Short mmCIF file of C-alpha atoms in Angstrom, two decimals:
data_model
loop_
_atom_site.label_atom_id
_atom_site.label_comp_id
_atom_site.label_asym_id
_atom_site.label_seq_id
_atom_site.Cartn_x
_atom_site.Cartn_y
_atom_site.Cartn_z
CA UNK A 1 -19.18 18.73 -28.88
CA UNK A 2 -19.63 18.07 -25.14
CA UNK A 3 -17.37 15.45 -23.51
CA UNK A 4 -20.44 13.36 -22.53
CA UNK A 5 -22.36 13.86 -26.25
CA UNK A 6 -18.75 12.10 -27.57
CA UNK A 7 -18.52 8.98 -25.43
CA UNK A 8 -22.36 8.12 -25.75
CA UNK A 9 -22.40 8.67 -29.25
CA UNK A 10 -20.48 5.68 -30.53
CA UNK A 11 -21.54 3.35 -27.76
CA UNK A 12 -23.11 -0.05 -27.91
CA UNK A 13 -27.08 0.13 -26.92
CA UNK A 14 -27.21 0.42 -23.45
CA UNK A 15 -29.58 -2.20 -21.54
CA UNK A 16 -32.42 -1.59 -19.94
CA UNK A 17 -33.96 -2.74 -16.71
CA UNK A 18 -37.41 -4.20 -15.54
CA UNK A 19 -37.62 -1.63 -12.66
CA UNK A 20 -37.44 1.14 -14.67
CA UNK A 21 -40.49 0.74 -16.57
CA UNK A 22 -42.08 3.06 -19.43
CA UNK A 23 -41.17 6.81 -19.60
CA UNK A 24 -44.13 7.53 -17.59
CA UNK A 25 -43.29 5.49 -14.64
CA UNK A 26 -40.91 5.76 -11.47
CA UNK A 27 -38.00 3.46 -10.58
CA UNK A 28 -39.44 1.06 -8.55
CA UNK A 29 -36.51 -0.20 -6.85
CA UNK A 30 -38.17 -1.00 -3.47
CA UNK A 31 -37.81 -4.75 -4.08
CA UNK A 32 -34.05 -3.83 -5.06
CA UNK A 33 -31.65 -6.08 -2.40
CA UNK A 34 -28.86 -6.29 -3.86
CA UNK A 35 -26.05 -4.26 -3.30
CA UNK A 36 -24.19 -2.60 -6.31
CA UNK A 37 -20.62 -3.82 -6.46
CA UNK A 38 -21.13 -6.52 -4.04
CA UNK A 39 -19.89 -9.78 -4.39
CA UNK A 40 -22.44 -12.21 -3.50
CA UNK A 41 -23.71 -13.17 -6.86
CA UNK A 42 -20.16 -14.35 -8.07
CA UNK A 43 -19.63 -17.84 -8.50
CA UNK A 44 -18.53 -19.67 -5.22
CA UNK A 45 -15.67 -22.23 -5.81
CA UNK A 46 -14.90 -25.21 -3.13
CA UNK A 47 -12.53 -24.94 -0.46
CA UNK A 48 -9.38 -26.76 -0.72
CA UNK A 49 -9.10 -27.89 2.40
CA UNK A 50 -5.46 -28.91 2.17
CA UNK A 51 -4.20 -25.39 1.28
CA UNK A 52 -4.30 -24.85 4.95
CA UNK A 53 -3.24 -28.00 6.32
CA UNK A 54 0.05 -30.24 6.13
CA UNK A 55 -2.10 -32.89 5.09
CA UNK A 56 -3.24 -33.57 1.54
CA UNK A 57 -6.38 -35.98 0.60
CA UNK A 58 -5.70 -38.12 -2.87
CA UNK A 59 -7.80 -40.66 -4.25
CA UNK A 60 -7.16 -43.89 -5.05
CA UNK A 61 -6.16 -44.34 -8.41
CA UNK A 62 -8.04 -47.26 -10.72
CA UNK A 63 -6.31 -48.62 -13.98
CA UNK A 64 -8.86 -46.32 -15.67
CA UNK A 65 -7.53 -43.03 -14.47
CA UNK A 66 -3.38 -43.82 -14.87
CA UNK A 67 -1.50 -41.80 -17.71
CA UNK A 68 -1.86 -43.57 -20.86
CA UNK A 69 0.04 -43.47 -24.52
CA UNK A 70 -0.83 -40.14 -26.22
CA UNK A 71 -2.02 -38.57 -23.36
CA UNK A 72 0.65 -36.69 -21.89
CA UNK A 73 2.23 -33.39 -22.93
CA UNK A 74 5.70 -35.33 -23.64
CA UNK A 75 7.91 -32.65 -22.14
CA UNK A 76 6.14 -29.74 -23.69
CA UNK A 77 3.78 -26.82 -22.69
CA UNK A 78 1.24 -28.27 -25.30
CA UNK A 79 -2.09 -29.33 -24.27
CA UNK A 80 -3.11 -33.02 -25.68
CA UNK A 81 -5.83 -32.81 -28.08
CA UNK A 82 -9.34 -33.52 -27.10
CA UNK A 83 -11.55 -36.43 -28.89
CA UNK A 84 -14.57 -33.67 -29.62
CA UNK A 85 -16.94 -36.52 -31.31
CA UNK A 86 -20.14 -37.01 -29.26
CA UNK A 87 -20.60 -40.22 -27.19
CA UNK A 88 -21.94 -43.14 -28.96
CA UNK A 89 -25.26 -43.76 -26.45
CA UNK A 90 -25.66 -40.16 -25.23
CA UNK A 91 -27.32 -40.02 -21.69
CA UNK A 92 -30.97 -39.65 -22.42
CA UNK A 93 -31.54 -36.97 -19.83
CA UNK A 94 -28.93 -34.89 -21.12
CA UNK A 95 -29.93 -32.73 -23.75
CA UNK A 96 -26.42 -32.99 -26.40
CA UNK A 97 -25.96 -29.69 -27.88
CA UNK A 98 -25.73 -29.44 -31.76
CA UNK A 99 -21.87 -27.69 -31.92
CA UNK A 100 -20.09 -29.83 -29.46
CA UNK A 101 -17.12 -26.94 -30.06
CA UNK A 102 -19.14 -24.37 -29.25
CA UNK A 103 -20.78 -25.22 -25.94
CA UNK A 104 -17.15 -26.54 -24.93
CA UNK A 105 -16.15 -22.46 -25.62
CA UNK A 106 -19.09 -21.84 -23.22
CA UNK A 107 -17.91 -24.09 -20.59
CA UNK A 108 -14.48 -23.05 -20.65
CA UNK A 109 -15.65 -19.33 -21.03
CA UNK A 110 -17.71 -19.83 -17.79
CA UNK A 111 -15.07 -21.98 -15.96
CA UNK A 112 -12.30 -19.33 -16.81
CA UNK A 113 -14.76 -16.05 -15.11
CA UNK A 114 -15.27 -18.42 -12.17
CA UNK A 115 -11.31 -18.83 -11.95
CA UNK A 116 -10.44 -15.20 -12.33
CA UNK A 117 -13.22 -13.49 -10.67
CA UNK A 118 -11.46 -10.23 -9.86
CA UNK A 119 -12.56 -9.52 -13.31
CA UNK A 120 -15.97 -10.44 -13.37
CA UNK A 121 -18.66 -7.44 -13.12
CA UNK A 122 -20.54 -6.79 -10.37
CA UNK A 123 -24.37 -6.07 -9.81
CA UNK A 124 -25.00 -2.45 -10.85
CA UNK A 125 -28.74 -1.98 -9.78
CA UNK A 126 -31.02 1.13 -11.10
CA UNK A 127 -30.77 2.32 -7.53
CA UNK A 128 -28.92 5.42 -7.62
CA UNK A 129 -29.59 8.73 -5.80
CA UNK A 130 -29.20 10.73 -8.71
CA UNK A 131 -31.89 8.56 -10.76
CA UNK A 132 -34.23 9.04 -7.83
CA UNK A 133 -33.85 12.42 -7.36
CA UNK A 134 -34.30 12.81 -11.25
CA UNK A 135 -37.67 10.96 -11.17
CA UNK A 136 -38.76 13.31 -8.24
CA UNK A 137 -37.77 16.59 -10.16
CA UNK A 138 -35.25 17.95 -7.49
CA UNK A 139 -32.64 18.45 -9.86
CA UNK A 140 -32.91 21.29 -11.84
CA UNK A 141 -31.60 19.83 -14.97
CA UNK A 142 -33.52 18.78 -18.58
CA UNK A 143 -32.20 17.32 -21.66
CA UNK A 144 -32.06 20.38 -24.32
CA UNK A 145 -32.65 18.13 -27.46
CA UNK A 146 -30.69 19.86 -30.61
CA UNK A 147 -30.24 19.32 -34.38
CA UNK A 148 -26.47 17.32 -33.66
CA UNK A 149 -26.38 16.80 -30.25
CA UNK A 150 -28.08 17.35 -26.82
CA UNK A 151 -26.59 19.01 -24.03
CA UNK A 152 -28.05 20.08 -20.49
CA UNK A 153 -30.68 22.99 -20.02
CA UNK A 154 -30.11 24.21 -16.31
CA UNK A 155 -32.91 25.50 -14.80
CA UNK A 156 -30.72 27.25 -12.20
CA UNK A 157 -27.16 29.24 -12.65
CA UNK A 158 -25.03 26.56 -11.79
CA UNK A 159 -22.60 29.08 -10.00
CA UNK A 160 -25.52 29.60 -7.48
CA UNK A 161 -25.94 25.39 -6.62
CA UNK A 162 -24.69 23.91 -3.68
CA UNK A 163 -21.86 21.81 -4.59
CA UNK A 164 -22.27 20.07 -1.27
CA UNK A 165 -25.63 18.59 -1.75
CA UNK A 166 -25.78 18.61 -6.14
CA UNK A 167 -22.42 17.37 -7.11
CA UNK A 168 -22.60 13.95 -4.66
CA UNK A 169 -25.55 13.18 -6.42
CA UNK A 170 -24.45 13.31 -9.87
CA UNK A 171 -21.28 11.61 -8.84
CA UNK A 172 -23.81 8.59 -7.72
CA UNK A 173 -25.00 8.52 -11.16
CA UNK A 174 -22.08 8.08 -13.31
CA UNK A 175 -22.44 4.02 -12.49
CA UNK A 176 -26.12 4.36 -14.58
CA UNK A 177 -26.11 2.72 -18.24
CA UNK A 178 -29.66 3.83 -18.66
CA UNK A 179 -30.15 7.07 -20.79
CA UNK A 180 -31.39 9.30 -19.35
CA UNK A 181 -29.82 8.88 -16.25
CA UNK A 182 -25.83 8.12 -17.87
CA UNK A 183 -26.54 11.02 -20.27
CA UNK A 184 -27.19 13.40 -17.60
CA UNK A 185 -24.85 12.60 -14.72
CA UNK A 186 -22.50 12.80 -16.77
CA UNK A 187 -22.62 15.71 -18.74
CA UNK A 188 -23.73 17.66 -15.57
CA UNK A 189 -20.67 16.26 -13.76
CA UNK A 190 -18.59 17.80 -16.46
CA UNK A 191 -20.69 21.18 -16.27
CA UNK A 192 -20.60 21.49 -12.51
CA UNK A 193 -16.61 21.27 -12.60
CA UNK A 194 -16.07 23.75 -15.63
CA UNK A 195 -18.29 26.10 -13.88
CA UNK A 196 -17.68 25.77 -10.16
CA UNK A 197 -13.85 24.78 -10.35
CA UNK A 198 -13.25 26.39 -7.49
CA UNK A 199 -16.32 25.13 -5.03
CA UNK A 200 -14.80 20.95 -5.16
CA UNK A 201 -12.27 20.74 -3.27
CA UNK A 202 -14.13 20.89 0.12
CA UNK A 203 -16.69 18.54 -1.64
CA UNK A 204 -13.98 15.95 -2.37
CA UNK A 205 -14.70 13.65 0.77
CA UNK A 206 -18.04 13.12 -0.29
CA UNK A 207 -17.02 12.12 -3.91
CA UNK A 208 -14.97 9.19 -2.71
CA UNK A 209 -18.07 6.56 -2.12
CA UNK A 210 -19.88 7.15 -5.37
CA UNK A 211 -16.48 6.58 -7.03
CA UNK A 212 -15.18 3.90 -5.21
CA UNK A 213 -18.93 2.73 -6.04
CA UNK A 214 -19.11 3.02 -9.89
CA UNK A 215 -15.82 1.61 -10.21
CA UNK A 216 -16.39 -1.63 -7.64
CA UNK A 217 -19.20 -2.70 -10.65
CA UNK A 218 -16.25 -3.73 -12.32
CA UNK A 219 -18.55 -2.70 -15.50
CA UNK A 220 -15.64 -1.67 -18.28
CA UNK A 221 -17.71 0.56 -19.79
CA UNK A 222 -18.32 2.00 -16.32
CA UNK A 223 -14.85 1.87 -15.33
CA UNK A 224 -13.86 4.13 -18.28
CA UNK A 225 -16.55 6.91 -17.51
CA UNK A 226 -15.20 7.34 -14.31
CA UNK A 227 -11.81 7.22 -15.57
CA UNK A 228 -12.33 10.32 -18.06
CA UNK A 229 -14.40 12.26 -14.84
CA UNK A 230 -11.26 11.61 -13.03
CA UNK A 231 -8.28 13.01 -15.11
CA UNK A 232 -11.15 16.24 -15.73
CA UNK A 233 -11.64 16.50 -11.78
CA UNK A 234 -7.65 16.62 -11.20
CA UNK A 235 -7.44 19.15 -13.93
CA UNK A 236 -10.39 21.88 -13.09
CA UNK A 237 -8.97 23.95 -10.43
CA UNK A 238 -6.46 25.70 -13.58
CA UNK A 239 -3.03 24.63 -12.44
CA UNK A 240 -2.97 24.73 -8.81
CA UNK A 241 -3.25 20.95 -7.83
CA UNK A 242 -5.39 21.37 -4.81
CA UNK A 243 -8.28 18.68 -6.00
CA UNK A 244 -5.14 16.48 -7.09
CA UNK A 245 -3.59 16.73 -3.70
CA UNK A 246 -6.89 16.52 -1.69
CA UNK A 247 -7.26 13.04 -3.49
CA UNK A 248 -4.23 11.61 -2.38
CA UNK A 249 -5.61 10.38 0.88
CA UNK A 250 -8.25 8.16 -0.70
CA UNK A 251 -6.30 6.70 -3.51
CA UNK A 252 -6.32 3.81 -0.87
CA UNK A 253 -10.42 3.36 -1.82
CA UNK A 254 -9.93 4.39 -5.63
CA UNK A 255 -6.82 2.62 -7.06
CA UNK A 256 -6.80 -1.27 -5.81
CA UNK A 257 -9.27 -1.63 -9.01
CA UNK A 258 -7.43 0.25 -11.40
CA UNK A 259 -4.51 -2.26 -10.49
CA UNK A 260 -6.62 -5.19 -11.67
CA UNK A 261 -7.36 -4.17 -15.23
CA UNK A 262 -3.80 -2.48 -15.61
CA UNK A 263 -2.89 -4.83 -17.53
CA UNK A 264 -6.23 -4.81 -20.16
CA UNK A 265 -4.98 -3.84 -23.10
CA UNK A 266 -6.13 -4.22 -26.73
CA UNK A 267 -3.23 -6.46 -28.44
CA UNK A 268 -3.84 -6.12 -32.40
CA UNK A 269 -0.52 -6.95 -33.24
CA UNK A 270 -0.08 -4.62 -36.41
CA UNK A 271 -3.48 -3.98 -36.53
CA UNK A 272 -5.16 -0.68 -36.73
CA UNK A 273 -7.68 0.35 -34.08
CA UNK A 274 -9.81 2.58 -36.01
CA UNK A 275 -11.88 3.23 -32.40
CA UNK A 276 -9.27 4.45 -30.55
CA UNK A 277 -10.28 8.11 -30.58
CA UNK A 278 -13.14 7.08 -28.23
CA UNK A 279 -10.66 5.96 -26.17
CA UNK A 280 -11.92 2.65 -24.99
CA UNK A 281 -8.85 1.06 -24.11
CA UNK A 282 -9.08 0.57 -20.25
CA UNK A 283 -5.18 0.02 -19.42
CA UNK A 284 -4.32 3.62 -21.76
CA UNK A 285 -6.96 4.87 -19.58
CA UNK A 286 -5.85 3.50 -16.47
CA UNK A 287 -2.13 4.67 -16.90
CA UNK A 288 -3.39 8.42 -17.97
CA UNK A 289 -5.10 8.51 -15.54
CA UNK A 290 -2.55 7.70 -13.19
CA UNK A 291 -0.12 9.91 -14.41
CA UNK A 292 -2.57 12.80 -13.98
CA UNK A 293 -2.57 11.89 -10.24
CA UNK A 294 0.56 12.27 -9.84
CA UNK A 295 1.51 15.24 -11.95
CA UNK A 296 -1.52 17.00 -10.05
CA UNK A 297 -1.01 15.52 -6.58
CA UNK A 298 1.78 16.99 -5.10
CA UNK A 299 5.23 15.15 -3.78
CA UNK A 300 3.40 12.81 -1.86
CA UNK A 301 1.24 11.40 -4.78
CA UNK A 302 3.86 8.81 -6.51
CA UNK A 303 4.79 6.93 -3.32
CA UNK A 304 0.92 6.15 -2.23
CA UNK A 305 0.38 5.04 -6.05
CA UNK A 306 3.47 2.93 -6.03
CA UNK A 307 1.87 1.48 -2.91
CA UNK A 308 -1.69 0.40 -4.19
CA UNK A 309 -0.19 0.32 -8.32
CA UNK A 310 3.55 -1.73 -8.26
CA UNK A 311 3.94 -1.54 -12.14
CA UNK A 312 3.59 1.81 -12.44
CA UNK A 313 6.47 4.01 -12.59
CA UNK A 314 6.65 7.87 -12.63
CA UNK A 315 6.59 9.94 -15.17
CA UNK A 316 8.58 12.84 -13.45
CA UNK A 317 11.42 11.02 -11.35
CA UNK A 318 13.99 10.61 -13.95
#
């Protein structure tokens, strides 16, 4: 089973956008403005003004708003307890929802993302170059539809493609989560480097932006894709560590987000995760992947991760 054919297989239904349309239609993604990974559309907080200032601005304090009895967390770490009953002459304007719990979750969900928004995804528009370039038919590629599985029908020996001009593109499309377009980018990245192992490295610098792309969407399931391309890319050229070594240089565009979700692990307990052979775990991921840079990148590879990753430690300096 291809590598592509196994991670699309169990996934959740991808969504779909307006732009795209019916199967008979192009992309239209003229009116597209937004920039994919950007961070405009994240919630803005206020500015504390006294975080860069000696002085500090307090209110004044009413009877109303001193600590009273019951209130306090009497020397613990304990939140109080919140009165969750609904007013007793609700504002008329205010429309009171029927779980009071429940849209408190909400609230609290929303006010947590606009608290931590490192982890937050960003826009991921349908504006790719390999989905337009699909749509136009200048990629020789078609979806071979079998009785398990589908796999990739090249038109063209993909020995005889230029690597310079094919495998940017289908780099650019491994931030789609439209099938298609995910399908296909991805399966044909996978192709390109089993084939033509030895035709990436001087493609390399033109890898780094559709990477440091798809992974700035901050889109987990996006975020693991590229992950798995990653530890594949490091391992193509059979044991000499030349596409491990050319990457070192840009680990400086690739690895500040793999340092943010680190830390995301799945914490069962003693629980069994029955899923983990799709592995979907995005800190496993992170730290294999990781430890394939360094095993592939040469002596110089540990000290620039240790740089942009501080938690990591090697797995070959005893």
């Amino acid at each position: 089973m291809s590598q592509a054919q196994f991670d699309l297989k169990m996934r959740q239904r991808h969504p779909s956008f307006v732009e795209t349309g019916s199967c008979f239609d192009a992309t239209n993604s003229k009116h597209i403005k937004i920039r994919p990974g950007g961070h405009e559309a994240l919630p803005k907080k206020d500015l504390d003004v006294s975080a860069f200032s000696f002085c500090k601005k307090t209110d004044r304090k009413t009877p109303n708003r001193f600590m009273r009895k019951h209130t306090g967390l009497g020397g613990t770490l304990r939140p109080p307890t919140k009165d969750e009953t609904l007013a007793e002459f609700p504002d008329e304007n205010v429309t009171q929802p029927s779980n009071p719990s429940s849209s408190r979750r909400l609230s609290l969900d929303r006010q947590r993302k606009a608290d931590f928004p490192a982890f937050m995804e960003r826009p991921n528009p349908p504006n790719t170059e390999f989905r337009r370039f699909y749509e136009r038919g200048d990629l020789p590629v078609q979806i071979e539809h079998g009785g398990c599985q589908n796999r990739i029908a090249w038109k063209v020996a993909i020995e005889k493609l230029d690597f310079h001009h094919y495998l940017p593109i289908f780099f650019d499309g491994l931030r789609e989560v439209e099938m298609p377009y995910a399908f296909l980018s991805e399966q044909g990245v996978y192709d390109m480097m089993q084939v033509g192992s030895s035709k990436i490295v001087p493609v390399i610098p033109q890898l780094i932006i559709p990477i440091k792309t798809a992974l700035n969407t901050r889109d987990r399931s996006v975020i693991a894709k590229v992950l798995k391309v990653l530890q594949a890319l490091v391992k193509c050229d059979h044991e000499q560590n030349l596409v491990g070594q050319a990457l070192v240089p840009y680990y400086r565009q690739i690895l500040p987000v793999l340092n943010i979700f680190i830390r995301k692990n799945e914490n069962l307990g003693d629980g069994i995760d029955y899923g983990q052979r799709k592995r979907g775990n995005l800190g496993g991921l992170i730290m294999e992947t990781l430890e394939a840079f360094e095993t592939h990148g040469g002596q110089d590879a540990f000290i620039n991760i240790k740089y942009f990753v501080p938690v990591y430690e090697s797995v070959i300096i005893n």
